[in-house]
Amino acid sequence: MFRALFVRRMATAHIPDVTALFDAHDRTRLPGAIGVTRRTLFHFHDLYFHLVEADRDMVANVRTHRDDPRLRMLDSGLARYLAPYEASAPTMGDSQARVFYSWSPTATAAPAGFRKILRFDVARDQRAGFERAWDAMGAAARAHPANLDQCLAYDAEIGCYLLITDWVDEEGYLDFQRSDAHRNAGPELKQYLRAVARPDIVRRVAPLPMPLAPAETA
């Protein structure tokens, strides 16, 4: 499941105009081609909220169709009625809200998702630099809508870091790997790495919770 919430400013008088634009747009085949399964618009005082949902991450599909005349027509129409929440952040991408809490009754009943485990070999005298660089990569991962949790641990005995990171699904993890945020944070991190390994799971003794419980991340 993919959800994104966008926040803009809109006068109450423009509700019928924005409704008409989306009604016309959603009657085309473009939302389905992009992967949209549900769209909900909210209004509160002078704020506009746009919740879009899909079965899986649709960011790549939006980029593929960004020059489609139907999408350009919608964008130009909305520009007459919607304003940035902050003048310094004018694009629609700037208006995406960040998820900081999520719960569902199935989350504890049936663990699901995608877990990636990596081992980083870092020289002992490079640990401080690596951890500073990791702060940027970790922040980029947390900002991605498909990221659920992450834990970076250090084993002093063998001199290696172990990363356990949880994602909504594998496609969400791969989308982060392809993202500009990952590419921007990667070079500084790599300069401290002597090697990266992907440990094999030998035996699954019991299902691990998704995401990790606080006691397990200590």
CSV table of C-alpha atoms in Angstrom, one decimal:
chain,number,residue,atom,x,y,z
A,1,MET,CA,0.0,0.0,0.0
A,2,PHE,CA,1.3,3.4,-1.0
A,3,ARG,CA,-0.1,6.7,0.4
A,4,ALA,CA,1.0,10.3,-0.1
A,5,LEU,CA,-0.5,13.4,1.4
A,6,PHE,CA,0.1,16.8,-0.1
A,7,VAL,CA,-0.6,20.1,1.6
A,8,ARG,CA,-1.3,23.4,-0.1
A,9,ARG,CA,-3.2,26.6,0.5
A,10,MET,CA,-6.7,27.1,-1.1
A,11,ALA,CA,-9.5,29.5,-0.5
A,12,THR,CA,-12.9,28.0,0.4
A,13,ALA,CA,-14.4,29.6,-2.7
A,14,HIS,CA,-12.3,27.5,-5.0
A,15,ILE,CA,-13.5,24.1,-3.7
A,16,PRO,CA,-16.0,23.7,-6.7
A,17,ASP,CA,-13.3,24.6,-9.2
A,18,VAL,CA,-10.7,22.1,-7.8
A,19,THR,CA,-13.4,19.5,-7.6
A,20,ALA,CA,-14.3,19.9,-11.2
A,21,LEU,CA,-10.7,19.7,-12.3
A,22,PHE,CA,-10.1,16.4,-10.5
A,23,ASP,CA,-13.5,15.0,-11.6
A,24,ALA,CA,-12.6,15.5,-15.2
A,25,HIS,CA,-9.1,14.2,-14.8
A,26,ASP,CA,-10.1,11.1,-12.9
A,27,ARG,CA,-12.5,10.2,-15.7
A,28,THR,CA,-9.5,9.7,-18.0
A,29,ARG,CA,-7.4,6.6,-18.0
A,30,LEU,CA,-4.3,8.4,-16.7
A,31,PRO,CA,-4.9,7.8,-13.0
A,32,GLY,CA,-5.2,4.1,-13.6
A,33,ALA,CA,-2.1,4.1,-15.8
A,34,ILE,CA,-0.1,5.8,-13.0
A,35,GLY,CA,-1.5,3.3,-10.4
A,36,VAL,CA,-3.9,5.5,-8.4
A,37,THR,CA,-6.5,3.5,-6.6
A,38,ARG,CA,-8.1,6.2,-4.5
A,39,ARG,CA,-8.0,10.0,-4.2
A,40,THR,CA,-9.4,12.0,-1.4
A,41,LEU,CA,-9.4,15.8,-1.0
A,42,PHE,CA,-9.8,17.7,2.3
A,43,HIS,CA,-10.2,21.3,3.2
A,44,PHE,CA,-9.7,23.0,6.5
A,45,HIS,CA,-9.8,26.8,6.9
A,46,ASP,CA,-7.4,27.9,4.1
A,47,LEU,CA,-5.6,24.5,3.8
A,48,TYR,CA,-6.0,21.9,1.1
A,49,PHE,CA,-5.1,18.3,1.7
A,50,HIS,CA,-4.7,15.8,-1.2
A,51,LEU,CA,-4.5,12.1,-0.1
A,52,VAL,CA,-3.6,9.8,-3.0
A,53,GLU,CA,-3.4,6.0,-2.6
A,54,ALA,CA,-2.1,3.1,-4.7
A,55,ASP,CA,-1.4,-0.6,-4.3
A,56,ARG,CA,2.4,0.1,-4.6
A,57,ASP,CA,4.8,3.0,-4.9
A,58,MET,CA,3.9,5.0,-8.0
A,59,VAL,CA,6.6,7.6,-8.0
A,60,ALA,CA,8.3,6.1,-11.1
A,61,ASN,CA,5.0,6.0,-13.0
A,62,VAL,CA,4.4,9.7,-12.2
A,63,ARG,CA,7.8,10.6,-13.6
A,64,THR,CA,7.1,8.5,-16.7
A,65,HIS,CA,3.8,10.4,-17.4
A,66,ARG,CA,4.9,13.8,-16.3
A,67,ASP,CA,4.8,15.2,-19.9
A,68,ASP,CA,1.4,13.7,-20.6
A,69,PRO,CA,-0.9,16.5,-21.8
A,70,ARG,CA,-3.6,15.4,-19.4
A,71,LEU,CA,-1.3,15.8,-16.4
A,72,ARG,CA,0.0,19.1,-17.6
A,73,MET,CA,-3.6,20.3,-18.1
A,74,LEU,CA,-4.5,19.3,-14.5
A,75,ASP,CA,-1.4,21.0,-13.1
A,76,SER,CA,-2.0,24.3,-15.0
A,77,GLY,CA,-5.6,24.3,-13.9
A,78,LEU,CA,-4.7,23.7,-10.2
A,79,ALA,CA,-2.1,26.4,-10.3
A,80,ARG,CA,-4.9,29.0,-10.6
A,81,TYR,CA,-6.4,27.9,-7.3
A,82,LEU,CA,-3.7,26.3,-5.1
A,83,ALA,CA,-0.8,28.1,-3.5
A,84,PRO,CA,2.3,26.7,-1.8
A,85,TYR,CA,2.1,26.3,1.9
A,86,GLU,CA,5.4,28.2,2.1
A,87,ALA,CA,6.6,30.5,-0.6
A,88,SER,CA,10.1,29.0,-0.3
A,89,ALA,CA,8.8,25.5,-1.2
A,90,PRO,CA,6.7,26.1,-4.4
A,91,THR,CA,6.6,22.7,-6.0
A,92,MET,CA,4.0,20.0,-5.4
A,93,GLY,CA,6.9,17.7,-4.3
A,94,ASP,CA,7.8,20.2,-1.6
A,95,SER,CA,4.3,20.0,-0.2
A,96,GLN,CA,4.3,16.2,0.6
A,97,ALA,CA,3.7,15.6,4.2
A,98,ARG,CA,6.1,13.2,6.1
A,99,VAL,CA,4.6,10.2,7.9
A,100,PHE,CA,5.8,10.0,11.5
A,101,TYR,CA,3.3,7.5,12.9
A,102,SER,CA,1.3,4.6,11.4
A,103,TRP,CA,-0.8,1.8,12.9
A,104,SER,CA,-3.1,-0.9,11.6
A,105,PRO,CA,-4.7,-3.9,13.3
A,106,THR,CA,-3.0,-6.3,11.0
A,107,ALA,CA,0.5,-4.9,11.7
A,108,THR,CA,1.0,-7.0,14.8
A,109,ALA,CA,-1.1,-10.0,13.7
A,110,ALA,CA,0.8,-10.8,10.5
A,111,PRO,CA,4.3,-9.5,10.1
A,112,ALA,CA,5.0,-8.6,6.5
A,113,GLY,CA,7.3,-6.4,4.4
A,114,PHE,CA,10.8,-6.6,3.2
A,115,ARG,CA,13.9,-6.7,5.5
A,116,LYS,CA,17.4,-5.9,4.3
A,117,ILE,CA,20.5,-6.9,6.3
A,118,LEU,CA,23.9,-5.5,5.4
A,119,ARG,CA,27.4,-5.7,7.0
A,120,PHE,CA,29.8,-2.8,6.6
A,121,ASP,CA,33.5,-3.3,7.1
A,122,VAL,CA,35.0,0.0,8.4
A,123,ALA,CA,38.5,0.7,9.7
A,124,ARG,CA,38.4,1.5,13.4
A,125,ASP,CA,40.0,4.9,12.9
A,126,GLN,CA,37.2,5.7,10.4
A,127,ARG,CA,34.2,4.9,12.6
A,128,ALA,CA,33.5,8.6,13.6
A,129,GLY,CA,33.5,9.7,9.9
A,130,PHE,CA,31.3,6.7,8.9
A,131,GLU,CA,28.7,7.4,11.6
A,132,ARG,CA,28.5,11.1,10.6
A,133,ALA,CA,28.0,10.1,7.0
A,134,TRP,CA,25.5,7.5,8.0
A,135,ASP,CA,23.3,10.2,9.7
A,136,ALA,CA,22.6,11.6,6.2
A,137,MET,CA,21.8,8.2,4.7
A,138,GLY,CA,19.7,7.2,7.6
A,139,ALA,CA,17.7,10.5,7.4
A,140,ALA,CA,17.2,10.0,3.7
A,141,ALA,CA,15.9,6.4,4.3
A,142,ARG,CA,13.5,7.6,7.1
A,143,ALA,CA,12.1,10.2,4.8
A,144,HIS,CA,11.1,7.6,2.2
A,145,PRO,CA,7.4,6.6,2.5
A,146,ALA,CA,8.3,2.9,2.2
A,147,ASN,CA,10.7,2.8,5.1
A,148,LEU,CA,9.4,1.3,8.3
A,149,ASP,CA,12.5,1.1,10.6
A,150,GLN,CA,16.2,0.8,10.7
A,151,CYS,CA,18.9,-0.3,13.2
A,152,LEU,CA,22.7,0.3,12.8
A,153,ALA,CA,24.7,-1.7,15.3
A,154,TYR,CA,28.5,-2.0,15.8
A,155,ASP,CA,30.3,-5.2,16.8
A,156,ALA,CA,33.6,-4.1,18.5
A,157,GLU,CA,34.9,-7.7,18.5
A,158,ILE,CA,35.0,-8.0,14.7
A,159,GLY,CA,35.1,-4.3,13.9
A,160,CYS,CA,32.0,-4.3,11.6
A,161,TYR,CA,28.6,-2.5,11.5
A,162,LEU,CA,25.4,-4.5,10.9
A,163,LEU,CA,22.4,-2.7,9.4
A,164,ILE,CA,18.9,-4.1,9.6
A,165,THR,CA,16.4,-2.0,7.7
A,166,ASP,CA,12.7,-2.7,7.1
A,167,TRP,CA,10.5,-1.6,4.2
A,168,VAL,CA,6.9,-1.9,3.1
A,169,ASP,CA,8.0,-4.1,0.2
A,170,GLU,CA,11.1,-4.8,-1.9
A,171,GLU,CA,9.9,-2.4,-4.6
A,172,GLY,CA,9.9,0.4,-2.0
A,173,TYR,CA,13.5,-0.5,-1.0
A,174,LEU,CA,14.6,-0.5,-4.6
A,175,ASP,CA,12.9,2.8,-5.3
A,176,PHE,CA,14.9,4.3,-2.4
A,177,GLN,CA,18.1,2.8,-3.9
A,178,ARG,CA,17.3,4.6,-7.2
A,179,SER,CA,16.3,7.9,-5.6
A,180,ASP,CA,18.3,11.2,-5.7
A,181,ALA,CA,18.4,11.2,-1.9
A,182,HIS,CA,20.3,7.9,-1.9
A,183,ARG,CA,22.6,9.0,-4.7
A,184,ASN,CA,23.4,12.2,-2.9
A,185,ALA,CA,24.2,10.5,0.4
A,186,GLY,CA,26.1,7.6,-1.0
A,187,PRO,CA,29.5,9.0,-2.1
A,188,GLU,CA,30.4,10.3,1.4
A,189,LEU,CA,29.4,7.1,3.0
A,190,LYS,CA,31.3,4.9,0.6
A,191,GLN,CA,34.7,6.6,1.2
A,192,TYR,CA,34.7,5.0,4.7
A,193,LEU,CA,33.8,1.4,3.6
A,194,ARG,CA,36.4,-1.3,3.1
A,195,ALA,CA,33.7,-3.8,2.1
A,196,VAL,CA,30.0,-4.4,2.1
A,197,ALA,CA,28.5,-7.9,2.7
A,198,ARG,CA,25.0,-9.3,2.5
A,199,PRO,CA,24.8,-12.1,5.1
A,200,ASP,CA,22.8,-15.1,4.2
A,201,ILE,CA,20.0,-16.3,6.5
A,202,VAL,CA,21.0,-19.8,7.6
A,203,ARG,CA,17.8,-20.6,9.5
A,204,ARG,CA,14.7,-18.7,10.5
A,205,VAL,CA,14.0,-19.8,14.1
A,206,ALA,CA,11.0,-17.6,14.7
A,207,PRO,CA,9.4,-14.7,12.8
A,208,LEU,CA,10.9,-11.3,13.7
A,209,PRO,CA,8.5,-8.4,14.3
A,210,MET,CA,8.2,-5.8,11.5
A,211,PRO,CA,9.4,-3.2,12.4
A,212,LEU,CA,11.8,-4.1,15.2
A,213,ALA,CA,10.6,-3.6,18.7
A,214,PRO,CA,12.4,-0.9,20.7
A,215,ALA,CA,14.2,-3.4,23.0
A,216,GLU,CA,15.7,-5.1,19.9
A,217,THR,CA,17.1,-1.9,18.5
A,218,ALA,CA,18.9,-0.9,21.7
